[in-house]
């Protein structure tokens, strides 16, 4: 990724322009491993400064955190990241509330897996072991959220200018029945070898929850229906949002998944203009680069897509791309179809 970032920056390749995040910094579970294969284990706050400084020297631009980090390790990474001038981004760790992540200095929270932690209705207790894929956690999120406390959280996110990338499309895809995912015509753009790996992932998600896959999928479907309501509240309260997809997660295909995410934002009440900002002006603002890109203006970077119809009137117009301008390259429809 670091090499590709530089290749694109030199104009040797159309794109995409990259903002690099570090390998995932994670805690260690009962298995003795990080949650994500290839994660960087962190077991003590004393490691934070060395990890962050090492990645800063390699020119990474953001520090990425993950599910098994403890609160004290997250706080240490937040302090070290701030000292190095790098953003702390990633998942809200399983044992940390969103409010605690904000306080620790996390500036963007991905996927909203654990938004229910600290935000359940009175009378519902949090499970002792909080696993974002557990059936109990999925059902608590789906059926027992306290939306008054979610609204207070949204106000805090707005005040602190802590961004969220909800990745609604990812939650939707992994909750679908296999036949529905296999009917996606965009699978033609993926290697066939990806499909068995994706299908195996569903079994792993269910297995770690101790449930069979049918029970797990039903709980995940219920959670996937509730998370858009959370995003709607965040939007109403002015919490900053960006679009993300977690591609190439199971059946979540680069590019096309981003269009689906924008369509989902519109479905839950965003105007097309507001949804499009979450893929343009808001990322530029998040990166403090609004003066160079994110809007169409003289002197700004001309990374643009041209559509056949107006997406401000119908967000589905993004599915009919006529041309792409990126990094000084002009790609016609013919080029894109090659």
Short mmCIF file of N, CA, C and O in Angstrom, two decimals, residues 295-297 301-306 321 323-327 329:
data_model
loop_
_atom_site.label_atom_id
_atom_site.label_comp_id
_atom_site.label_asym_id
_atom_site.label_seq_id
_atom_site.Cartn_x
_atom_site.Cartn_y
_atom_site.Cartn_z
N UNK A 295 -14.43 19.24 -3.44
CA UNK A 295 -15.44 20.00 -4.18
C UNK A 295 -14.86 20.36 -5.55
O UNK A 295 -13.66 20.28 -5.77
N UNK A 296 -15.75 20.75 -6.45
CA UNK A 296 -15.33 21.13 -7.80
C UNK A 296 -15.10 22.63 -7.82
O UNK A 296 -16.03 23.42 -7.65
N UNK A 297 -13.84 23.03 -7.98
CA UNK A 297 -13.49 24.45 -7.99
C UNK A 297 -12.17 24.63 -8.72
O UNK A 297 -11.33 23.71 -8.76
N UNK A 301 -8.00 19.62 -7.09
CA UNK A 301 -7.68 18.39 -7.77
C UNK A 301 -8.89 17.90 -8.56
O UNK A 301 -10.00 17.80 -8.01
N UNK A 302 -8.69 17.57 -9.82
CA UNK A 302 -9.80 17.21 -10.71
C UNK A 302 -10.01 15.71 -10.73
O UNK A 302 -9.87 15.05 -11.76
N UNK A 303 -10.33 15.13 -9.59
CA UNK A 303 -10.73 13.72 -9.53
C UNK A 303 -12.25 13.69 -9.53
O UNK A 303 -12.90 14.05 -8.54
N UNK A 304 -12.83 13.28 -10.66
CA UNK A 304 -14.27 13.40 -10.87
C UNK A 304 -14.82 12.16 -11.53
O UNK A 304 -14.12 11.45 -12.25
N UNK A 305 -16.11 11.89 -11.32
CA UNK A 305 -16.82 10.94 -12.16
C UNK A 305 -17.94 11.70 -12.88
O UNK A 305 -18.52 12.64 -12.33
N UNK A 306 -18.19 11.29 -14.12
CA UNK A 306 -19.26 11.89 -14.90
C UNK A 306 -20.35 10.83 -15.08
O UNK A 306 -20.08 9.71 -15.52
N UNK A 321 -22.10 5.34 -15.04
CA UNK A 321 -20.93 6.21 -15.12
C UNK A 321 -20.49 6.34 -16.58
O UNK A 321 -20.32 5.34 -17.28
N UNK A 323 -17.77 8.58 -17.54
CA UNK A 323 -16.33 8.80 -17.63
C UNK A 323 -15.77 9.04 -16.23
O UNK A 323 -16.50 9.40 -15.30
N UNK A 324 -14.45 8.82 -16.11
CA UNK A 324 -13.75 9.06 -14.84
C UNK A 324 -12.51 9.91 -15.13
O UNK A 324 -11.76 9.64 -16.07
N UNK A 325 -12.34 10.93 -14.32
CA UNK A 325 -11.13 11.76 -14.37
C UNK A 325 -10.41 11.55 -13.04
O UNK A 325 -10.97 11.83 -11.98
N UNK A 326 -9.18 11.06 -13.09
CA UNK A 326 -8.47 10.79 -11.84
C UNK A 326 -6.97 10.93 -12.05
O UNK A 326 -6.40 10.39 -12.99
N UNK A 327 -6.35 11.73 -11.19
CA UNK A 327 -4.89 11.83 -11.16
C UNK A 327 -4.30 12.26 -12.51
O UNK A 327 -3.21 11.86 -12.89
N UNK A 329 -5.62 11.50 -15.43
CA UNK A 329 -6.03 10.56 -16.46
C UNK A 329 -7.51 10.76 -16.79
O UNK A 329 -8.32 11.04 -15.90
#
